[in-house]
Amino acid sequence: EFKGDGTFNNPLQVMVVNSAYGNPNADGRMDHMGIDLDCEVGTPVLACADGKIEYAKDLSPNGCGGALKLRIESGKYTNGVYQYAKYALYCHLSATANFSETGTPPALPKTGDKVTKGQIIAYSGGTKGAQYAGNSKGPHLHYEIIDQNGKKINPAAYLNNV
């Protein structure tokens, strides 16, 4: 169980972590730089904070698959160190305003749109072998926080208790 400070909205209504930050990736490397959250395909994905959609696109073959990057720009102190969260990255999505595994993309915010904390911005995916699943072995949402230098930060410190 994570005990974040609630700076950000949780990216899913129900938060069940199935792979923590720093755990081994699917290929066994210890570089899992986000958290994986259990969910069914088609679960609404929420904006963690007010921000602007930088992109929604397929990042294959890098493993992320269907992805959305949200510019959030929020800072906080953690253990005496200032961490500046600039982006949130959501991976293994089945649909955004720019793409959909089922055909016509749904009416969602698109690249360049401003969004508000808690707004639906995408739908989860990750079914192994699906068009935008990336290297996913099953339905889930991969969620990352990235600082101003491009360094990935453990998202658990920013979320509500999960």
mmCIF file with all atom_site columns, C-alpha atoms in Angstrom:
data_model
loop_
_atom_site.group_PDB
_atom_site.id
_atom_site.type_symbol
_atom_site.label_atom_id
_atom_site.label_alt_id
_atom_site.label_comp_id
_atom_site.label_asym_id
_atom_site.label_entity_id
_atom_site.label_seq_id
_atom_site.pdbx_PDB_ins_code
_atom_site.Cartn_x
_atom_site.Cartn_y
_atom_site.Cartn_z
_atom_site.occupancy
_atom_site.B_iso_or_equiv
_atom_site.pdbx_formal_charge
_atom_site.auth_seq_id
_atom_site.auth_comp_id
_atom_site.auth_asym_id
_atom_site.auth_atom_id
_atom_site.pdbx_PDB_model_num
ATOM 1   C CA . GLU A 1 1   ? 0.000   0.000  0.000   1.00 0.00 ? 1   GLU A CA 1
ATOM 2   C CA . PHE A 1 2   ? 1.289   3.431  -0.958  1.00 0.00 ? 2   PHE A CA 1
ATOM 3   C CA . LYS A 1 3   ? 0.791   6.418  1.322   1.00 0.00 ? 3   LYS A CA 1
ATOM 4   C CA . GLY A 1 4   ? 1.027   9.382  -1.015  1.00 0.00 ? 4   GLY A CA 1
ATOM 5   C CA . ASP A 1 5   ? 0.079   12.911 -0.061  1.00 0.00 ? 5   ASP A CA 1
ATOM 6   C CA . GLY A 1 6   ? -2.792  13.254 -2.533  1.00 0.00 ? 6   GLY A CA 1
ATOM 7   C CA . THR A 1 7   ? -1.165  16.059 -4.547  1.00 0.00 ? 7   THR A CA 1
ATOM 8   C CA . PHE A 1 8   ? -2.550  14.408 -7.683  1.00 0.00 ? 8   PHE A CA 1
ATOM 9   C CA . ASN A 1 9   ? -5.835  12.751 -8.438  1.00 0.00 ? 9   ASN A CA 1
ATOM 10  C CA . ASN A 1 10  ? -5.562  8.985  -8.843  1.00 0.00 ? 10  ASN A CA 1
ATOM 11  C CA . PRO A 1 11  ? -5.540  8.046  -12.560 1.00 0.00 ? 11  PRO A CA 1
ATOM 12  C CA . LEU A 1 12  ? -8.234  5.383  -12.007 1.00 0.00 ? 12  LEU A CA 1
ATOM 13  C CA . GLN A 1 13  ? -11.309 5.374  -9.768  1.00 0.00 ? 13  GLN A CA 1
ATOM 14  C CA . VAL A 1 14  ? -10.231 2.051  -8.221  1.00 0.00 ? 14  VAL A CA 1
ATOM 15  C CA . MET A 1 15  ? -6.507  1.759  -7.537  1.00 0.00 ? 15  MET A CA 1
ATOM 16  C CA . VAL A 1 16  ? -4.974  -1.715 -7.284  1.00 0.00 ? 16  VAL A CA 1
ATOM 17  C CA . VAL A 1 17  ? -1.211  -1.768 -7.868  1.00 0.00 ? 17  VAL A CA 1
ATOM 18  C CA . ASN A 1 18  ? 0.039   -4.948 -9.548  1.00 0.00 ? 18  ASN A CA 1
ATOM 19  C CA . SER A 1 19  ? 3.613   -3.786 -10.157 1.00 0.00 ? 19  SER A CA 1
ATOM 20  C CA . ALA A 1 20  ? 5.344   -1.109 -8.107  1.00 0.00 ? 20  ALA A CA 1
ATOM 21  C CA . TYR A 1 21  ? 7.930   1.474  -9.171  1.00 0.00 ? 21  TYR A CA 1
ATOM 22  C CA . GLY A 1 22  ? 11.355  -0.137 -9.590  1.00 0.00 ? 22  GLY A CA 1
ATOM 23  C CA . ASN A 1 23  ? 10.054  -3.710 -9.941  1.00 0.00 ? 23  ASN A CA 1
ATOM 24  C CA . PRO A 1 24  ? 11.392  -5.855 -12.786 1.00 0.00 ? 24  PRO A CA 1
ATOM 25  C CA . ASN A 1 25  ? 9.954   -5.187 -16.261 1.00 0.00 ? 25  ASN A CA 1
ATOM 26  C CA . ALA A 1 26  ? 8.380   -7.928 -18.373 1.00 0.00 ? 26  ALA A CA 1
ATOM 27  C CA . ASP A 1 27  ? 11.873  -8.817 -19.644 1.00 0.00 ? 27  ASP A CA 1
ATOM 28  C CA . GLY A 1 28  ? 13.310  -9.027 -16.086 1.00 0.00 ? 28  GLY A CA 1
ATOM 29  C CA . ARG A 1 29  ? 15.272  -5.733 -16.084 1.00 0.00 ? 29  ARG A CA 1
ATOM 30  C CA . MET A 1 30  ? 14.933  -3.667 -12.880 1.00 0.00 ? 30  MET A CA 1
ATOM 31  C CA . ASP A 1 31  ? 13.864  -0.509 -14.643 1.00 0.00 ? 31  ASP A CA 1
ATOM 32  C CA . HIS A 1 32  ? 10.125  -0.297 -14.210 1.00 0.00 ? 32  HIS A CA 1
ATOM 33  C CA . MET A 1 33  ? 9.881   3.475  -13.884 1.00 0.00 ? 33  MET A CA 1
ATOM 34  C CA . GLY A 1 34  ? 6.183   3.735  -13.135 1.00 0.00 ? 34  GLY A CA 1
ATOM 35  C CA . ILE A 1 35  ? 3.409   1.790  -11.468 1.00 0.00 ? 35  ILE A CA 1
ATOM 36  C CA . ASP A 1 36  ? 1.037   -0.686 -13.083 1.00 0.00 ? 36  ASP A CA 1
ATOM 37  C CA . LEU A 1 37  ? -2.596  -0.492 -12.034 1.00 0.00 ? 37  LEU A CA 1
ATOM 38  C CA . ASP A 1 38  ? -5.057  -3.357 -12.468 1.00 0.00 ? 38  ASP A CA 1
ATOM 39  C CA . CYS A 1 39  ? -8.110  -2.519 -14.558 1.00 0.00 ? 39  CYS A CA 1
ATOM 40  C CA . GLU A 1 40  ? -10.352 -3.901 -17.267 1.00 0.00 ? 40  GLU A CA 1
ATOM 41  C CA . VAL A 1 41  ? -9.931  -2.817 -20.892 1.00 0.00 ? 41  VAL A CA 1
ATOM 42  C CA . GLY A 1 42  ? -12.022 0.299  -21.460 1.00 0.00 ? 42  GLY A CA 1
ATOM 43  C CA . THR A 1 43  ? -11.757 1.643  -17.909 1.00 0.00 ? 43  THR A CA 1
ATOM 44  C CA . PRO A 1 44  ? -11.876 5.476  -17.873 1.00 0.00 ? 44  PRO A CA 1
ATOM 45  C CA . VAL A 1 45  ? -8.437  7.019  -17.283 1.00 0.00 ? 45  VAL A CA 1
ATOM 46  C CA . LEU A 1 46  ? -8.466  10.317 -15.377 1.00 0.00 ? 46  LEU A CA 1
ATOM 47  C CA . ALA A 1 47  ? -6.263  13.420 -15.517 1.00 0.00 ? 47  ALA A CA 1
ATOM 48  C CA . CYS A 1 48  ? -4.163  13.393 -12.350 1.00 0.00 ? 48  CYS A CA 1
ATOM 49  C CA . ALA A 1 49  ? -4.003  17.205 -12.300 1.00 0.00 ? 49  ALA A CA 1
ATOM 50  C CA . ASP A 1 50  ? -4.977  20.260 -14.300 1.00 0.00 ? 50  ASP A CA 1
ATOM 51  C CA . GLY A 1 51  ? -2.796  20.392 -17.384 1.00 0.00 ? 51  GLY A CA 1
ATOM 52  C CA . LYS A 1 52  ? -2.441  20.265 -21.138 1.00 0.00 ? 52  LYS A CA 1
ATOM 53  C CA . ILE A 1 53  ? -2.243  17.176 -23.352 1.00 0.00 ? 53  ILE A CA 1
ATOM 54  C CA . GLU A 1 54  ? 1.192   17.114 -24.995 1.00 0.00 ? 54  GLU A CA 1
ATOM 55  C CA . TYR A 1 55  ? 0.361   14.098 -27.178 1.00 0.00 ? 55  TYR A CA 1
ATOM 56  C CA . ALA A 1 56  ? -1.793  11.017 -27.539 1.00 0.00 ? 56  ALA A CA 1
ATOM 57  C CA . LYS A 1 57  ? -0.183  8.503  -29.898 1.00 0.00 ? 57  LYS A CA 1
ATOM 58  C CA . ASP A 1 58  ? 1.128   5.010  -30.409 1.00 0.00 ? 58  ASP A CA 1
ATOM 59  C CA . LEU A 1 59  ? 4.660   4.748  -28.990 1.00 0.00 ? 59  LEU A CA 1
ATOM 60  C CA . SER A 1 60  ? 5.224   1.193  -30.242 1.00 0.00 ? 60  SER A CA 1
ATOM 61  C CA . PRO A 1 61  ? 7.655   -0.477 -30.427 1.00 0.00 ? 61  PRO A CA 1
ATOM 62  C CA . ASN A 1 62  ? 9.049   0.995  -27.168 1.00 0.00 ? 62  ASN A CA 1
ATOM 63  C CA . GLY A 1 63  ? 6.732   -1.093 -24.971 1.00 0.00 ? 63  GLY A CA 1
ATOM 64  C CA . CYS A 1 64  ? 4.368   1.697  -23.944 1.00 0.00 ? 64  CYS A CA 1
ATOM 65  C CA . GLY A 1 65  ? 1.989   1.204  -26.870 1.00 0.00 ? 65  GLY A CA 1
ATOM 66  C CA . GLY A 1 66  ? -0.944  3.627  -26.915 1.00 0.00 ? 66  GLY A CA 1
ATOM 67  C CA . ALA A 1 67  ? 0.136   6.551  -24.746 1.00 0.00 ? 67  ALA A CA 1
ATOM 68  C CA . LEU A 1 68  ? -0.919  9.963  -23.526 1.00 0.00 ? 68  LEU A CA 1
ATOM 69  C CA . LYS A 1 69  ? 1.481   12.546 -22.076 1.00 0.00 ? 69  LYS A CA 1
ATOM 70  C CA . LEU A 1 70  ? -0.027  15.236 -19.855 1.00 0.00 ? 70  LEU A CA 1
ATOM 71  C CA . ARG A 1 71  ? 1.901   18.409 -18.957 1.00 0.00 ? 71  ARG A CA 1
ATOM 72  C CA . ILE A 1 72  ? 1.119   19.057 -15.275 1.00 0.00 ? 72  ILE A CA 1
ATOM 73  C CA . GLU A 1 73  ? 3.889   21.229 -13.767 1.00 0.00 ? 73  GLU A CA 1
ATOM 74  C CA . SER A 1 74  ? 3.606   20.779 -10.025 1.00 0.00 ? 74  SER A CA 1
ATOM 75  C CA . GLY A 1 75  ? 6.330   20.848 -7.377  1.00 0.00 ? 75  GLY A CA 1
ATOM 76  C CA . LYS A 1 76  ? 6.632   19.482 -3.845  1.00 0.00 ? 76  LYS A CA 1
ATOM 77  C CA . TYR A 1 77  ? 9.180   18.579 -1.177  1.00 0.00 ? 77  TYR A CA 1
ATOM 78  C CA . THR A 1 78  ? 9.751   14.880 -0.496  1.00 0.00 ? 78  THR A CA 1
ATOM 79  C CA . ASN A 1 79  ? 12.192  13.918 2.263   1.00 0.00 ? 79  ASN A CA 1
ATOM 80  C CA . GLY A 1 80  ? 13.717  17.408 2.135   1.00 0.00 ? 80  GLY A CA 1
ATOM 81  C CA . VAL A 1 81  ? 14.261  17.292 -1.643  1.00 0.00 ? 81  VAL A CA 1
ATOM 82  C CA . TYR A 1 82  ? 12.235  19.441 -4.013  1.00 0.00 ? 82  TYR A CA 1
ATOM 83  C CA . GLN A 1 83  ? 10.710  17.377 -6.806  1.00 0.00 ? 83  GLN A CA 1
ATOM 84  C CA . TYR A 1 84  ? 9.181   19.122 -9.766  1.00 0.00 ? 84  TYR A CA 1
ATOM 85  C CA . ALA A 1 85  ? 6.700   16.946 -11.648 1.00 0.00 ? 85  ALA A CA 1
ATOM 86  C CA . LYS A 1 86  ? 6.387   18.229 -15.200 1.00 0.00 ? 86  LYS A CA 1
ATOM 87  C CA . TYR A 1 87  ? 4.568   15.385 -16.975 1.00 0.00 ? 87  TYR A CA 1
ATOM 88  C CA . ALA A 1 88  ? 2.365   12.369 -16.344 1.00 0.00 ? 88  ALA A CA 1
ATOM 89  C CA . LEU A 1 89  ? 2.603   9.510  -18.853 1.00 0.00 ? 89  LEU A CA 1
ATOM 90  C CA . TYR A 1 90  ? -0.195  6.971  -19.255 1.00 0.00 ? 90  TYR A CA 1
ATOM 91  C CA . CYS A 1 91  ? 0.573   3.772  -21.254 1.00 0.00 ? 91  CYS A CA 1
ATOM 92  C CA . HIS A 1 92  ? -1.207  0.719  -22.716 1.00 0.00 ? 92  HIS A CA 1
ATOM 93  C CA . LEU A 1 93  ? -4.294  2.743  -23.630 1.00 0.00 ? 93  LEU A CA 1
ATOM 94  C CA . SER A 1 94  ? -6.998  1.348  -25.899 1.00 0.00 ? 94  SER A CA 1
ATOM 95  C CA . ALA A 1 95  ? -8.419  4.743  -26.866 1.00 0.00 ? 95  ALA A CA 1
ATOM 96  C CA . THR A 1 96  ? -7.736  8.483  -26.804 1.00 0.00 ? 96  THR A CA 1
ATOM 97  C CA . ALA A 1 97  ? -9.089  11.294 -28.985 1.00 0.00 ? 97  ALA A CA 1
ATOM 98  C CA . ASN A 1 98  ? -6.377  10.387 -31.523 1.00 0.00 ? 98  ASN A CA 1
ATOM 99  C CA . PHE A 1 99  ? -6.747  6.575  -31.788 1.00 0.00 ? 99  PHE A CA 1
ATOM 100 C CA . SER A 1 100 ? -8.978  3.660  -30.851 1.00 0.00 ? 100 SER A CA 1
ATOM 101 C CA . GLU A 1 101 ? -8.583  -0.115 -31.049 1.00 0.00 ? 101 GLU A CA 1
ATOM 102 C CA . THR A 1 102 ? -12.270 -0.370 -31.956 1.00 0.00 ? 102 THR A CA 1
ATOM 103 C CA . GLY A 1 103 ? -12.329 2.134  -34.819 1.00 0.00 ? 103 GLY A CA 1
ATOM 104 C CA . THR A 1 104 ? -13.588 5.696  -34.396 1.00 0.00 ? 104 THR A CA 1
ATOM 105 C CA . PRO A 1 105 ? -11.802 7.510  -31.558 1.00 0.00 ? 105 PRO A CA 1
ATOM 106 C CA . PRO A 1 106 ? -14.140 8.632  -28.762 1.00 0.00 ? 106 PRO A CA 1
ATOM 107 C CA . ALA A 1 107 ? -14.921 12.280 -27.996 1.00 0.00 ? 107 ALA A CA 1
ATOM 108 C CA . LEU A 1 108 ? -12.100 13.004 -25.561 1.00 0.00 ? 108 LEU A CA 1
ATOM 109 C CA . PRO A 1 109 ? -9.636  15.879 -25.102 1.00 0.00 ? 109 PRO A CA 1
ATOM 110 C CA . LYS A 1 110 ? -7.003  15.902 -27.861 1.00 0.00 ? 110 LYS A CA 1
ATOM 111 C CA . THR A 1 111 ? -3.405  17.060 -28.230 1.00 0.00 ? 111 THR A CA 1
ATOM 112 C CA . GLY A 1 112 ? -3.142  20.693 -27.135 1.00 0.00 ? 112 GLY A CA 1
ATOM 113 C CA . ASP A 1 113 ? -6.360  20.673 -25.098 1.00 0.00 ? 113 ASP A CA 1
ATOM 114 C CA . LYS A 1 114 ? -6.400  21.836 -21.486 1.00 0.00 ? 114 LYS A CA 1
ATOM 115 C CA . VAL A 1 115 ? -7.894  19.364 -19.017 1.00 0.00 ? 115 VAL A CA 1
ATOM 116 C CA . THR A 1 116 ? -8.951  19.495 -15.394 1.00 0.00 ? 116 THR A CA 1
ATOM 117 C CA . LYS A 1 117 ? -8.049  17.189 -12.525 1.00 0.00 ? 117 LYS A CA 1
ATOM 118 C CA . GLY A 1 118 ? -10.341 14.131 -12.586 1.00 0.00 ? 118 GLY A CA 1
ATOM 119 C CA . GLN A 1 119 ? -11.486 14.587 -16.212 1.00 0.00 ? 119 GLN A CA 1
ATOM 120 C CA . ILE A 1 120 ? -11.635 11.448 -18.401 1.00 0.00 ? 120 ILE A CA 1
ATOM 121 C CA . ILE A 1 121 ? -8.756  11.689 -20.888 1.00 0.00 ? 121 ILE A CA 1
ATOM 122 C CA . ALA A 1 122 ? -8.464  8.116  -22.244 1.00 0.00 ? 122 ALA A CA 1
ATOM 123 C CA . TYR A 1 123 ? -9.524  4.493  -21.826 1.00 0.00 ? 123 TYR A CA 1
ATOM 124 C CA . SER A 1 124 ? -7.293  1.701  -20.569 1.00 0.00 ? 124 SER A CA 1
ATOM 125 C CA . GLY A 1 125 ? -6.140  -1.243 -22.638 1.00 0.00 ? 125 GLY A CA 1
ATOM 126 C CA . GLY A 1 126 ? -3.214  -3.611 -22.496 1.00 0.00 ? 126 GLY A CA 1
ATOM 127 C CA . THR A 1 127 ? -4.730  -6.848 -23.783 1.00 0.00 ? 127 THR A CA 1
ATOM 128 C CA . LYS A 1 128 ? -1.759  -8.921 -24.942 1.00 0.00 ? 128 LYS A CA 1
ATOM 129 C CA . GLY A 1 129 ? -1.432  -8.658 -28.715 1.00 0.00 ? 129 GLY A CA 1
ATOM 130 C CA . ALA A 1 130 ? -3.899  -5.776 -29.082 1.00 0.00 ? 130 ALA A CA 1
ATOM 131 C CA . GLN A 1 131 ? -2.961  -2.978 -31.488 1.00 0.00 ? 131 GLN A CA 1
ATOM 132 C CA . TYR A 1 132 ? -1.896  -0.406 -28.844 1.00 0.00 ? 132 TYR A CA 1
ATOM 133 C CA . ALA A 1 133 ? -0.899  -2.786 -26.014 1.00 0.00 ? 133 ALA A CA 1
ATOM 134 C CA . GLY A 1 134 ? 2.863   -2.363 -26.378 1.00 0.00 ? 134 GLY A CA 1
ATOM 135 C CA . ASN A 1 135 ? 4.677   -5.068 -24.398 1.00 0.00 ? 135 ASN A CA 1
ATOM 136 C CA . SER A 1 136 ? 1.745   -5.564 -22.019 1.00 0.00 ? 136 SER A CA 1
ATOM 137 C CA . LYS A 1 137 ? 0.922   -9.122 -20.984 1.00 0.00 ? 137 LYS A CA 1
ATOM 138 C CA . GLY A 1 138 ? -2.586  -8.243 -19.797 1.00 0.00 ? 138 GLY A CA 1
ATOM 139 C CA . PRO A 1 139 ? -5.025  -5.385 -19.190 1.00 0.00 ? 139 PRO A CA 1
ATOM 140 C CA . HIS A 1 140 ? -3.643  -2.623 -16.949 1.00 0.00 ? 140 HIS A CA 1
ATOM 141 C CA . LEU A 1 141 ? -2.625  1.035  -16.898 1.00 0.00 ? 141 LEU A CA 1
ATOM 142 C CA . HIS A 1 142 ? 1.059   1.958  -16.664 1.00 0.00 ? 142 HIS A CA 1
ATOM 143 C CA . TYR A 1 143 ? 1.456   5.390  -15.013 1.00 0.00 ? 143 TYR A CA 1
ATOM 144 C CA . GLU A 1 144 ? 4.622   7.521  -14.722 1.00 0.00 ? 144 GLU A CA 1
ATOM 145 C CA . ILE A 1 145 ? 5.596   10.948 -13.389 1.00 0.00 ? 145 ILE A CA 1
ATOM 146 C CA . ILE A 1 146 ? 8.488   12.744 -15.136 1.00 0.00 ? 146 ILE A CA 1
ATOM 147 C CA . ASP A 1 147 ? 10.398  15.745 -13.756 1.00 0.00 ? 147 ASP A CA 1
ATOM 148 C CA . GLN A 1 148 ? 11.705  18.826 -15.581 1.00 0.00 ? 148 GLN A CA 1
ATOM 149 C CA . ASN A 1 149 ? 14.974  17.012 -16.429 1.00 0.00 ? 149 ASN A CA 1
ATOM 150 C CA . GLY A 1 150 ? 13.253  13.955 -17.918 1.00 0.00 ? 150 GLY A CA 1
ATOM 151 C CA . LYS A 1 151 ? 13.927  11.843 -14.811 1.00 0.00 ? 151 LYS A CA 1
ATOM 152 C CA . LYS A 1 152 ? 11.145  9.482  -13.773 1.00 0.00 ? 152 LYS A CA 1
ATOM 153 C CA . ILE A 1 153 ? 9.832   9.922  -10.218 1.00 0.00 ? 153 ILE A CA 1
ATOM 154 C CA . ASN A 1 154 ? 7.962   7.344  -8.139  1.00 0.00 ? 154 ASN A CA 1
ATOM 155 C CA . PRO A 1 155 ? 4.305   8.377  -8.643  1.00 0.00 ? 155 PRO A CA 1
ATOM 156 C CA . ALA A 1 156 ? 3.247   6.857  -5.323  1.00 0.00 ? 156 ALA A CA 1
ATOM 157 C CA . ALA A 1 157 ? 4.472   9.947  -3.440  1.00 0.00 ? 157 ALA A CA 1
ATOM 158 C CA . TYR A 1 158 ? 1.903   12.100 -5.251  1.00 0.00 ? 158 TYR A CA 1
ATOM 159 C CA . LEU A 1 159 ? -1.192  9.897  -5.179  1.00 0.00 ? 159 LEU A CA 1
ATOM 160 C CA . ASN A 1 160 ? -3.955  9.354  -2.668  1.00 0.00 ? 160 ASN A CA 1
ATOM 161 C CA . ASN A 1 161 ? -3.579  6.182  -0.613  1.00 0.00 ? 161 ASN A CA 1
ATOM 162 C CA . VAL A 1 162 ? -3.880  3.137  -2.840  1.00 0.00 ? 162 VAL A CA 1
#
